[in-house]
Structure formats: C-alpha cells, structure tokens
C-alpha cells in the first residue's frame, strides 16, 4: 500500500474536512459490526461473497445500482483499467471488478479505510482485480499509470479546489478516457 501525501507531509486529514463524522472513523470496527449483524465471521481468512458485502460496503447512495449505472454509461469491459477516487471500503471497486471484469485501482485518502477495504477485497477473492492504494488524487505520485476511466462517488465534495481536482483526474486518463462522478454540487454560489 502506498503512503498517503498526508502521512508524508504530516498534514491532518481532519484539517481537510475528513474524519469528523462517525462515517469516517473506525472502519475496521464498522466492518466487524456489519459482518456480525449478518451472522458472518470476522476472521480475515473466511471467504465472503461480494453481493453480501455490497449491502454495507458503499458510502454513497443507491449502492450497487449507482455503480451499475456507471458501468453501463462507460460501457466498461474486462480490458479496461479504472481508477476509483475516494474509494472508502472499496465497494464500487469490487462491484466493478466482479460484474464488468475490469481491473480497478481504489484510491483512498484514509489508511484505515484502505486496510479495511484490502481485507474485504482479499476475502471476496478479488485481490487479482482490485488494488487498494492510500493517497490523494491531488498527489501526482498516487495511483501511477493511466486509466481508461476515473470514477468517484460522493468524494469530490470534500475537495475545495475543483479545478485542481479535475486537472488531477484528467492527468490520470488515457487518451479517450472518461470521467464519471456522482456527487453534490451547487448550481449557484451558496
């Protein structure tokens, strides 16, 4: 797992607006609680079904339906590489890998979410299709390479400089690549 820009610079993600809501703390405990509630083992060696994990592993609205809409809009195939920005627990990355067959790099700012996501991906048998990296899309060294698509759900709202964010996403796209974002936006200044 790559180091995040924030670990290297000692910048606290909390200062960037992350980590202040209960959603953004203790992901390993959240996963353990969700598994226990479903009668599933918390043992990291026990296999899990992607569809079962999908009932709690997405931090956006409409779960796998939203991810299916993305895959359909982008016409993703097994030959394509996708970068998931702000991947959280890795739900969309696993779903895209398991349904569209594409290879996904899941980029998450918070290391604890990356660790929890990696464990879930391994338990779902998708480690060969999904790579989890800790880092910021604003860091050019994060998620090296080029991608056929950059996708994101409810992450862009956390980044203040949208021009810098969109430029960073464009820099990751291969020629002819596509950007798919599902997020909040203001139609006029607030």
XYZ file of N, CA and C in Angstrom:
570
model
N 0.832 -1.170 0.000
C 0.000 0.000 0.000
C 0.886 1.246 0.000
N 0.605 2.181 -0.873
C 1.395 3.410 -0.949
C 1.116 4.299 0.257
N 2.075 5.132 0.592
C 1.864 6.100 1.661
C 1.041 7.256 1.138
N 0.227 7.836 1.997
C -0.569 8.974 1.567
C 0.251 10.249 1.637
N -0.112 11.208 0.839
C 0.510 12.519 0.841
C 0.409 13.130 2.232
N -0.671 12.847 2.914
C -0.908 13.463 4.206
C -0.047 12.846 5.291
N 0.265 11.549 5.158
C 1.183 10.939 6.110
C 2.588 11.501 5.899
N 2.970 11.648 4.645
C 4.303 12.133 4.334
C 4.488 13.575 4.784
N 3.441 14.405 4.653
C 3.571 15.807 4.991
C 3.125 16.096 6.420
N 2.661 15.068 7.117
C 2.120 15.216 8.464
C 0.899 16.122 8.502
N 0.259 16.345 7.353
C -0.970 17.133 7.330
C -2.104 16.253 7.798
N -2.899 16.751 8.693
C -4.004 16.011 9.282
C -5.205 16.033 8.333
N -5.709 14.855 7.888
C -6.885 14.839 7.015
C -8.060 15.579 7.640
N -8.119 15.647 8.966
C -9.197 16.353 9.641
C -9.224 17.831 9.237
N -8.041 18.394 8.989
C -7.968 19.788 8.567
C -8.504 19.957 7.158
N -8.567 18.878 6.407
C -9.082 18.921 5.038
C -10.568 18.572 5.004
N -11.232 18.475 6.185
C -12.660 18.204 6.230
C -13.011 16.737 6.363
N -12.022 15.881 6.528
C -12.283 14.451 6.649
C -12.139 14.032 8.106
N -12.764 12.963 8.462
C -12.547 12.375 9.772
C -13.386 12.963 10.880
N -14.293 13.864 10.569
C -15.060 14.493 11.629
C -16.434 13.864 11.826
N -16.891 13.069 10.885
C -18.181 12.408 11.019
C -17.947 10.953 11.409
N -18.907 10.358 12.099
C -18.761 8.972 12.525
C -18.519 8.030 11.353
N -18.996 8.393 10.179
C -18.798 7.579 8.991
C -17.319 7.391 8.689
N -16.500 8.355 9.058
C -15.107 8.350 8.671
C -14.142 7.858 9.743
N -14.638 7.270 10.796
C -13.754 6.756 11.839
C -14.018 5.270 12.072
N -13.000 4.562 12.524
C -13.083 3.147 12.922
C -13.705 2.232 11.864
N -13.196 2.255 10.638
C -13.813 1.398 9.611
C -13.700 -0.087 9.919
N -12.594 -0.513 10.547
C -12.459 -1.940 10.853
C -13.560 -2.387 11.809
N -13.874 -1.550 12.794
C -14.943 -1.881 13.735
C -16.293 -1.858 13.043
N -16.486 -0.893 12.143
C -17.733 -0.833 11.388
C -17.931 -2.113 10.572
N -16.880 -2.551 9.899
C -16.956 -3.783 9.100
C -17.247 -4.975 10.007
N -16.551 -5.066 11.133
C -16.780 -6.175 12.070
C -18.224 -6.190 12.547
N -18.771 -5.021 12.858
C -20.166 -4.938 13.311
C -21.136 -5.354 12.215
N -20.867 -4.922 10.991
C -21.740 -5.279 9.856
C -21.702 -6.788 9.602
N -20.521 -7.372 9.654
C -20.405 -8.818 9.444
C -21.129 -9.580 10.552
N -20.917 -9.165 11.787
C -21.559 -9.823 12.925
C -23.083 -9.737 12.808
N -23.594 -8.583 12.398
C -25.040 -8.392 12.250
C -25.625 -9.329 11.192
N -24.801 -9.766 10.260
C -25.243 -10.673 9.203
C -24.895 -12.129 9.505
N -24.365 -12.356 10.700
C -24.010 -13.712 11.101
C -22.775 -14.235 10.401
N -21.907 -13.337 9.938
C -20.699 -13.731 9.210
C -19.478 -13.610 10.099
N -18.483 -14.369 9.781
C -17.252 -14.400 10.563
C -16.416 -13.141 10.347
N -15.822 -12.681 11.414
C -14.885 -11.584 11.329
C -13.474 -12.062 11.039
N -13.300 -13.385 10.931
C -11.992 -13.981 10.669
C -11.524 -13.582 9.270
N -10.371 -12.940 9.183
C -9.854 -12.445 7.916
C -9.601 -13.556 6.898
N -9.533 -14.799 7.347
C -9.293 -15.916 6.430
C -10.589 -16.483 5.854
N -11.734 -16.099 6.409
C -13.023 -16.621 5.933
C -13.455 -15.903 4.663
N -13.787 -16.667 3.617
C -14.228 -16.023 2.377
C -15.575 -15.320 2.553
N -15.758 -14.279 1.754
C -17.010 -13.530 1.745
C -17.530 -13.432 0.316
N -18.820 -13.272 0.190
C -19.481 -13.095 -1.095
C -19.590 -11.598 -1.396
N -19.220 -11.190 -2.602
C -19.250 -9.781 -2.994
C -20.647 -9.194 -2.809
N -21.676 -9.920 -3.194
C -23.046 -9.409 -3.087
C -23.451 -9.171 -1.636
N -23.014 -10.027 -0.743
C -23.340 -9.850 0.678
C -22.617 -8.633 1.237
N -21.339 -8.503 0.924
C -20.547 -7.370 1.405
C -21.098 -6.063 0.827
N -21.645 -6.115 -0.386
C -22.185 -4.919 -1.034
C -23.362 -4.315 -0.272
N -23.938 -5.060 0.653
C -25.050 -4.500 1.432
C -24.581 -3.467 2.438
N -23.253 -3.344 2.652
C -22.758 -2.344 3.599
C -21.462 -1.649 3.192
N -20.874 -2.007 2.079
C -19.524 -1.502 1.784
C -19.442 -0.258 0.912
N -20.568 0.347 0.589
C -20.555 1.571 -0.212
C -20.949 2.751 0.664
N -20.254 3.860 0.484
C -20.508 5.050 1.284
C -21.271 6.110 0.488
N -21.999 5.655 -0.527
C -22.791 6.562 -1.364
C -24.222 6.039 -1.456
N -25.068 6.830 -2.055
C -26.475 6.468 -2.208
C -26.670 5.439 -3.318
N -27.713 4.642 -3.187
C -28.168 3.682 -4.203
C -27.238 2.509 -4.440
N -26.274 2.292 -3.558
C -25.464 1.077 -3.570
C -24.990 0.643 -4.938
N -25.173 -0.645 -5.238
C -24.666 -1.191 -6.496
C -25.429 -0.670 -7.714
N -26.656 -0.192 -7.534
C -27.385 0.385 -8.679
C -26.632 1.583 -9.240
N -26.091 2.419 -8.359
C -25.316 3.581 -8.809
C -24.063 3.137 -9.558
N -23.432 2.074 -9.099
C -22.217 1.567 -9.739
C -22.564 0.913 -11.080
N -23.686 0.205 -11.125
C -24.146 -0.379 -12.392
C -24.441 0.703 -13.428
N -25.034 1.833 -12.980
C -25.297 2.950 -13.896
C -23.989 3.459 -14.494
N -22.963 3.551 -13.674
C -21.641 3.986 -14.136
C -21.077 3.007 -15.164
N -21.087 1.726 -14.827
C -20.529 0.708 -15.731
C -21.250 0.715 -17.075
N -22.552 0.914 -17.030
C -23.337 0.955 -18.272
C -23.000 2.216 -19.073
N -22.955 3.360 -18.399
C -22.660 4.623 -19.088
C -21.282 4.595 -19.738
N -20.316 4.000 -19.053
C -18.944 3.940 -19.570
C -18.685 2.717 -20.445
N -19.642 1.796 -20.479
C -19.505 0.553 -21.244
C -18.196 -0.154 -20.892
N -17.998 -0.347 -19.584
C -16.757 -0.961 -19.104
C -16.643 -2.420 -19.523
N -15.428 -2.814 -19.865
C -15.146 -4.186 -20.289
C -13.982 -4.728 -19.456
N -13.743 -6.031 -19.517
C -12.610 -6.612 -18.782
C -11.247 -6.074 -19.204
N -11.152 -5.485 -20.380
C -9.867 -4.986 -20.875
C -9.498 -3.625 -20.285
N -10.415 -2.994 -19.579
C -10.181 -1.626 -19.134
C -9.660 -1.514 -17.714
N -8.917 -0.421 -17.487
C -8.391 -0.076 -16.160
C -9.161 1.127 -15.641
N -9.612 1.019 -14.395
C -10.434 2.065 -13.782
C -9.765 2.541 -12.503
N -9.789 3.849 -12.279
C -9.321 4.439 -11.031
C -10.541 4.935 -10.263
N -10.753 4.403 -9.064
C -11.851 4.815 -8.189
C -11.282 5.786 -7.154
N -11.654 7.061 -7.252
C -11.137 8.109 -6.369
C -12.036 8.236 -5.144
N -11.416 8.171 -3.965
C -12.183 8.237 -2.720
C -12.945 6.945 -2.507
N -12.235 5.843 -2.591
C -12.847 4.511 -2.678
C -13.417 3.955 -1.379
N -13.149 4.591 -0.256
C -13.729 4.149 1.010
C -13.434 2.687 1.312
N -14.472 1.923 1.575
C -14.340 0.496 1.878
C -14.183 -0.363 0.624
N -14.129 0.257 -0.542
C -13.856 -0.474 -1.777
C -15.050 -1.124 -2.433
N -16.249 -0.810 -1.981
C -17.443 -1.443 -2.549
C -17.581 -1.263 -4.047
N -17.560 -0.029 -4.562
C -17.675 0.145 -6.010
C -16.558 -0.550 -6.789
N -15.333 -0.507 -6.267
C -14.214 -1.159 -6.960
C -14.456 -2.660 -7.074
N -14.866 -3.292 -5.971
C -15.147 -4.739 -6.012
C -16.314 -5.051 -6.931
N -17.349 -4.214 -6.882
C -18.522 -4.469 -7.725
C -18.156 -4.351 -9.205
N -17.403 -3.307 -9.568
C -16.992 -3.162 -10.967
C -16.133 -4.341 -11.412
N -15.199 -4.756 -10.569
C -14.330 -5.885 -10.915
C -15.123 -7.180 -11.067
N -16.104 -7.380 -10.192
C -16.847 -8.645 -10.230
C -17.922 -8.671 -11.313
N -18.461 -7.523 -11.699
C -19.534 -7.518 -12.709
C -19.039 -7.160 -14.102
N -18.191 -6.127 -14.222
C -17.686 -5.718 -15.537
C -16.387 -6.439 -15.873
N -15.723 -6.977 -14.858
C -14.480 -7.709 -15.081
C -13.258 -6.826 -15.253
N -13.437 -5.512 -15.118
C -12.309 -4.601 -15.309
C -11.357 -4.641 -14.120
N -10.179 -4.116 -14.332
C -9.166 -4.010 -13.285
C -9.318 -2.638 -12.649
N -9.366 -2.576 -11.314
C -9.639 -1.318 -10.616
C -8.535 -1.005 -9.609
N -8.093 0.243 -9.623
C -7.238 0.768 -8.572
C -8.118 1.642 -7.705
N -8.226 1.283 -6.441
C -9.072 2.007 -5.488
C -8.169 2.932 -4.675
N -8.341 4.242 -4.851
C -7.505 5.239 -4.193
C -8.283 5.880 -3.054
N -7.791 5.696 -1.831
C -8.470 6.200 -0.634
C -7.501 7.021 0.197
N -7.949 8.167 0.658
C -7.133 9.074 1.446
C -6.785 8.508 2.814
N -7.738 7.843 3.446
C -7.549 7.361 4.814
C -7.002 5.941 4.833
N -5.836 5.777 5.460
C -5.172 4.483 5.527
C -6.031 3.418 6.206
N -6.768 3.770 7.255
C -7.587 2.770 7.947
C -8.691 2.234 7.048
N -9.254 3.086 6.198
C -10.251 2.601 5.235
C -9.588 1.710 4.190
N -8.389 2.080 3.764
C -7.658 1.260 2.800
C -7.358 -0.131 3.334
N -6.966 -0.209 4.603
C -6.697 -1.524 5.216
C -7.971 -2.359 5.281
N -9.059 -1.761 5.723
C -10.327 -2.498 5.813
C -10.783 -2.944 4.419
N -10.627 -2.064 3.428
C -11.020 -2.390 2.057
C -10.176 -3.530 1.496
N -8.875 -3.489 1.754
C -7.980 -4.539 1.277
C -8.389 -5.896 1.841
N -8.691 -5.933 3.120
C -9.109 -7.192 3.747
C -10.399 -7.707 3.124
N -11.372 -6.829 2.918
C -12.631 -7.255 2.294
C -12.393 -7.766 0.873
N -11.555 -7.080 0.120
C -11.261 -7.493 -1.255
C -10.598 -8.871 -1.278
N -9.645 -9.078 -0.384
C -8.993 -10.392 -0.299
C -10.001 -11.469 0.067
N -10.859 -11.190 1.030
C -11.852 -12.182 1.462
C -12.875 -12.477 0.369
N -13.095 -11.525 -0.532
C -14.019 -11.728 -1.653
C -13.332 -12.370 -2.858
N -12.033 -12.647 -2.736
C -11.306 -13.303 -3.815
C -11.029 -12.405 -5.011
N -10.950 -11.100 -4.796
C -10.756 -10.168 -5.908
C -9.427 -9.422 -5.872
N -8.484 -9.906 -5.094
C -7.187 -9.223 -4.974
C -6.445 -9.153 -6.314
N -6.729 -10.055 -7.231
C -6.063 -10.014 -8.535
C -6.693 -8.972 -9.469
N -7.860 -8.465 -9.122
C -8.579 -7.488 -9.955
C -8.619 -6.091 -9.352
N -8.450 -5.983 -8.019
C -8.575 -4.694 -7.334
C -7.328 -4.436 -6.497
N -6.693 -3.306 -6.744
C -5.554 -2.845 -5.943
C -6.027 -1.673 -5.094
N -5.694 -1.696 -3.818
C -6.037 -0.585 -2.932
C -4.780 0.215 -2.644
N -4.871 1.524 -2.832
C -3.760 2.424 -2.550
C -4.240 3.529 -1.631
N -3.366 3.940 -0.725
C -3.653 5.072 0.144
C -2.963 6.290 -0.434
N -3.733 7.334 -0.669
C -3.162 8.553 -1.209
C -4.236 9.513 -1.645
N -3.781 10.650 -2.123
C -4.670 11.713 -2.590
C -4.579 11.826 -4.102
N -5.699 11.983 -4.758
C -5.706 12.196 -6.205
C -4.939 13.471 -6.553
N -4.813 14.385 -5.598
C -4.083 15.632 -5.839
C -2.571 15.442 -5.835
N -2.116 14.286 -5.414
C -0.693 13.952 -5.406
C -0.371 13.232 -6.714
N 0.423 13.835 -7.595
C 0.720 13.200 -8.891
C 1.342 11.807 -8.769
N 1.993 11.510 -7.642
C 2.625 10.199 -7.470
C 1.622 9.109 -7.086
N 0.435 9.486 -6.667
C -0.575 8.499 -6.252
C -1.148 7.784 -7.476
N -1.405 6.497 -7.318
C -2.017 5.672 -8.370
C -1.350 5.908 -9.725
N -0.044 5.589 -9.836
C 0.665 5.856 -11.085
C 0.078 5.083 -12.264
N 0.264 5.632 -13.432
C -0.228 4.994 -14.647
C -1.356 5.796 -15.249
N -1.912 5.243 -16.316
C -3.065 5.892 -16.939
C -4.227 4.916 -16.929
N -5.417 5.478 -16.964
C -6.631 4.694 -16.781
C -7.626 5.001 -17.892
N -8.426 4.007 -18.222
C -9.472 4.189 -19.225
C -10.641 4.981 -18.658
N -10.790 4.922 -17.331
C -11.859 5.671 -16.675
C -11.426 6.045 -15.263
N -11.859 7.224 -14.844
C -11.741 7.654 -13.454
C -13.167 7.808 -12.957
N -13.473 7.170 -11.829
C -14.827 7.205 -11.277
C -14.779 7.653 -9.819
N -15.896 8.190 -9.347
C -15.954 8.612 -7.954
C -17.402 8.824 -7.528
N -17.668 8.457 -6.293
C -18.987 8.661 -5.695
C -18.822 9.413 -4.369
N -19.504 10.537 -4.250
C -19.542 11.346 -3.018
C -18.172 11.590 -2.400
N -17.237 11.959 -3.226
C -15.884 12.264 -2.754
C -15.477 13.678 -3.137
N -15.837 14.116 -4.317
C -15.378 15.402 -4.827
C -15.815 16.564 -3.944
N -16.929 16.410 -3.255
C -17.416 17.486 -2.406
C -16.430 17.815 -1.290
N -15.539 16.901 -0.967
C -14.564 17.109 0.101
C -13.326 17.886 -0.346
N -13.188 18.122 -1.638
C -12.007 18.803 -2.157
C -12.403 20.219 -2.556
N -11.757 21.182 -1.968
C -12.130 22.575 -2.165
C -11.834 23.077 -3.573
N -10.651 22.813 -4.090
C -10.248 23.334 -5.392
C -10.654 22.347 -6.487
N -11.847 22.554 -7.042
C -12.377 21.628 -8.056
C -11.557 21.658 -9.341
N -10.992 22.805 -9.688
C -10.149 22.883 -10.880
C -8.924 21.999 -10.745
N -8.268 22.063 -9.583
C -7.106 21.215 -9.328
C -7.518 19.742 -9.333
N -8.653 19.441 -8.740
C -9.158 18.066 -8.684
C -9.434 17.520 -10.083
N -10.152 18.292 -10.894
C -10.468 17.822 -12.246
C -9.207 17.701 -13.094
N -8.260 18.606 -12.899
C -6.988 18.509 -13.612
C -6.222 17.249 -13.228
N -6.244 16.927 -11.926
C -5.564 15.706 -11.457
C -6.223 14.467 -12.043
N -7.540 14.470 -12.139
C -8.251 13.331 -12.734
C -7.929 13.220 -14.222
N -7.936 14.348 -14.919
C -7.622 14.346 -16.351
C -6.217 13.815 -16.602
N -5.280 14.146 -15.710
C -3.899 13.686 -15.865
C -3.787 12.169 -15.741
N -4.733 11.529 -15.097
C -4.713 10.066 -14.923
C -5.363 9.329 -16.084
N -6.086 10.051 -16.929
C -6.828 9.405 -18.014
C -5.961 9.134 -19.241
N -6.126 7.949 -19.796
C -5.511 7.610 -21.076
C -6.253 8.395 -22.160
N -5.630 8.580 -23.334
C -6.347 9.246 -24.425
C -7.689 8.557 -24.687
N -8.739 9.349 -24.760
C -10.080 8.815 -24.982
C -10.758 8.319 -23.726
N -10.088 8.473 -22.567
C -10.648 8.019 -21.296
C -11.830 8.874 -20.857
N -12.555 8.385 -19.859
C -13.767 9.055 -19.400
C -13.745 9.274 -17.895
N -14.403 10.335 -17.477
C -14.568 10.658 -16.064
C -16.038 10.510 -15.719
N -16.324 9.759 -14.644
C -17.701 9.581 -14.171
C -17.732 9.939 -12.689
N -18.508 10.985 -12.351
C -18.587 11.453 -10.976
C -20.040 11.562 -10.570
N -20.348 11.005 -9.408
C -21.669 11.174 -8.819
C -21.447 11.856 -7.478
N -21.937 13.105 -7.374
C -21.635 13.902 -6.191
C -22.618 15.055 -6.084
N -22.524 15.777 -4.989
C -23.289 17.003 -4.801
C -22.590 18.146 -5.511
N -23.361 19.138 -5.943
C -22.781 20.349 -6.479
C -23.772 21.491 -6.263
N -23.270 22.702 -6.292
C -24.114 23.888 -6.143
C -24.332 24.484 -7.520
N -25.588 24.674 -7.894
C -25.918 25.263 -9.199
C -25.603 26.747 -9.222
N -25.504 27.339 -8.041
C -25.136 28.752 -7.926
C -24.376 28.918 -6.632
N -23.651 30.020 -6.482
C -22.879 30.206 -5.236
C -23.769 30.125 -4.013
N -23.251 29.490 -2.972
C -24.005 29.362 -1.726
C -23.813 30.573 -0.845
